C-alpha angles and dihedrals in degrees: 000000000000139000127215110257117193093215110041108016101244138025133188119252114239093006110166095026129115145171098238121110108161106068094212095053089049092048087054093052091045093051092051088043089050093050094044088048090051094049090049094052094049086049091053090044090052091053091046093054095039098048089043091054096045091048094049091049089054093046094050112015087156094057093125090062109073094196094056088046091056091052091056089052096048089050094048092049092048093049098049098033099086092049102039099041095066094052095046088050089054096048092042095039109154136204126204111251113181090331097313126100113244118196109226089216086066092054090044090062099041098045084052090051094049090046090052090048097054093038092056098042098249093305094171090071100033093050103037093101091051092050089060092051095054092046091049083058100247092139097038121129114186092210098058117115113265142073111252138031126257091259095045090051088053095046090049093050093043087054087060092052108031100075142113096318090074087063107036101020091059091052091054092048096048094046093049099033102029123222094314091073088074092066091052090045091056091047091050088050095054093046088049091059087074090054093051087048095055099043097044094050086054088047094062100038094053098039124123117238113196130201096260090060096255117128133201122199145143142106093317091063099040090048093052098035100034095043091044090059084059095053089254093112094137095053094042091055093047091052089046093052095044091047090051096053095047092047091053088052089047093048093052098045118023094024093043121010097042092046093053096046099047094045087053092048087054094050091044094054092054094042106030089187089076093059098111097033103081095126090056088052093047094049094052093050087047089055093048093047092043089057093058105036093049086076091054129222092337093056093042089051090048096056094035091056090061101034098045094059094039095054090041093050088046095049099037089040091053089049094049093052093053093044090051091049084057098039091138089068096051094095093047095048090054091046091053086051095052104040088038091061090064104026131074099260099123118112084222125041106346113241090352094053090052090051093046090049094049093044092047094048093051097046092049092046107045100032091212106172097020091097099225093115093059090061087062095040090049092076096055126126105246146138098211129031093227095068089070092050087062094046092049093054087067092066103073088046093056093042105037110016095041114024097030091045088052091051088050096047090052096053094045094043098048088049099232094127109095125168112249091004090128090225108123144143122020086345091065093041089049093053091047091055095045097047098091097020118026096196091060085085081076095055089046090055087048092051090046092056093044088050092048093048096048090046091052091050093053093044094050087061093043090053095042091053091050090047093053091044087059100035103024137258125294143111093253090054094048092049090052088057094045094049088050091051092050093053094050089055091064090043093052093049094051105041140050097223097172102175093043096055090043087058095048087052094054089046087056092053091039088065089069091063095068093032096053093046090053093046089056089058093042099049095101093052088057089053087051094053089042092056095045091053091049093053092044090054088048096050092044094242087117108040140146111284116259093031 
């Protein structure tokens, strides 16, 4: 069924061929097939929405009564707490560093990013210009194997990382770490670019390509295949299964329920009348998400390539307006960032506190080393896996260096940050955006919903690919996961399931444990692929289209 391919692992036999000769007949068949495909998608969407609504009504028939709903929350929290809390404590285990708790999982991610940066010779800086060229489509051949363009792969992966953490998380980092946390956040973001480069090259190289043109890739495939090539098949399979389980848990929680819950909280804060209507908000979000994910990665990519630039433009544009309105404070803000990085201005831990908060926010925001992005990038159309490594390294730059930094600058420039004020998280960010233009809180609410929506789209795909890795490929199996995912959107918007959300966040970062172990073993393979790509560019075998 498959033949080996040096660049991507497997290619379908006979892809692109067909029996049609007369173009008029082919067009008639194509039209009928398109209509049939559209009707089938609508039927599948109808089933998804109908099943989701019925299951939710069964789960929370008393949703209209707030007291009853809270009782459900409390029961679930009490039931899962004893099992979940120890796992969360292990994943986010912290050690005291100069009086400040430092989560070891953050150190695990930052150390790996530093190792990859040094091993590949600061590739994030040397390859930045080439990355832009690939994203622009200069090297794109429509006949290459894959399902999405490099730009679509980038926006799909970005939609999974650019989320509410860019709004609320930065507020927490600046409050606890002071303006200096921004410096360390930027540094960690720059280092994380090398992690994304490494994992996304492997994601494309070891992906599966099927006869119908679809692909499946990500850490679960390069862990099992790549380590298998090194006679570590048992370790690779164990790490792949562990990663997949954690990915499903993270997709349903941090990539789903948390997003629905926090976006509804933002809306309810502006429109108090919505306070008891979380399930309605969740049902609307589930329908919108269902309309998109029913079409698979191509449908997701088509939406994210429009939503991600739009939401980034709205948010960054709003931040720029506020910064320009306070242009006389820009110099002082950068001075506070630089001096705060090396001076004891942090609420917790002085200089070390600023460093920890900055590193933590960057690691939690851009997900470099988690492995999730390589699932999206594996679907790219490309001749060589190295191209997607270059594309992927742009993600931490956009997510952390640009968007998180803009949030931080708004907080610092407007003067809303005050040590020991107690105002933190999204409340601090919202206060900063509303300082000069009160109606900007509505812009922030729109941005929050778009961030949540796009994050759910990407994580639905990540979770589905982990699901099919464990249970096998097939439309029915994909439909089952999509159904479960939509139900969890409604649940997330309706309930305050603290321990469940904490557990799902822990699952996301547990993904990095197996992923980074595999990346250390497979670093030489990445260097080999990078060398091959560089030689083919020099020889002209790989060149810009049209040249």
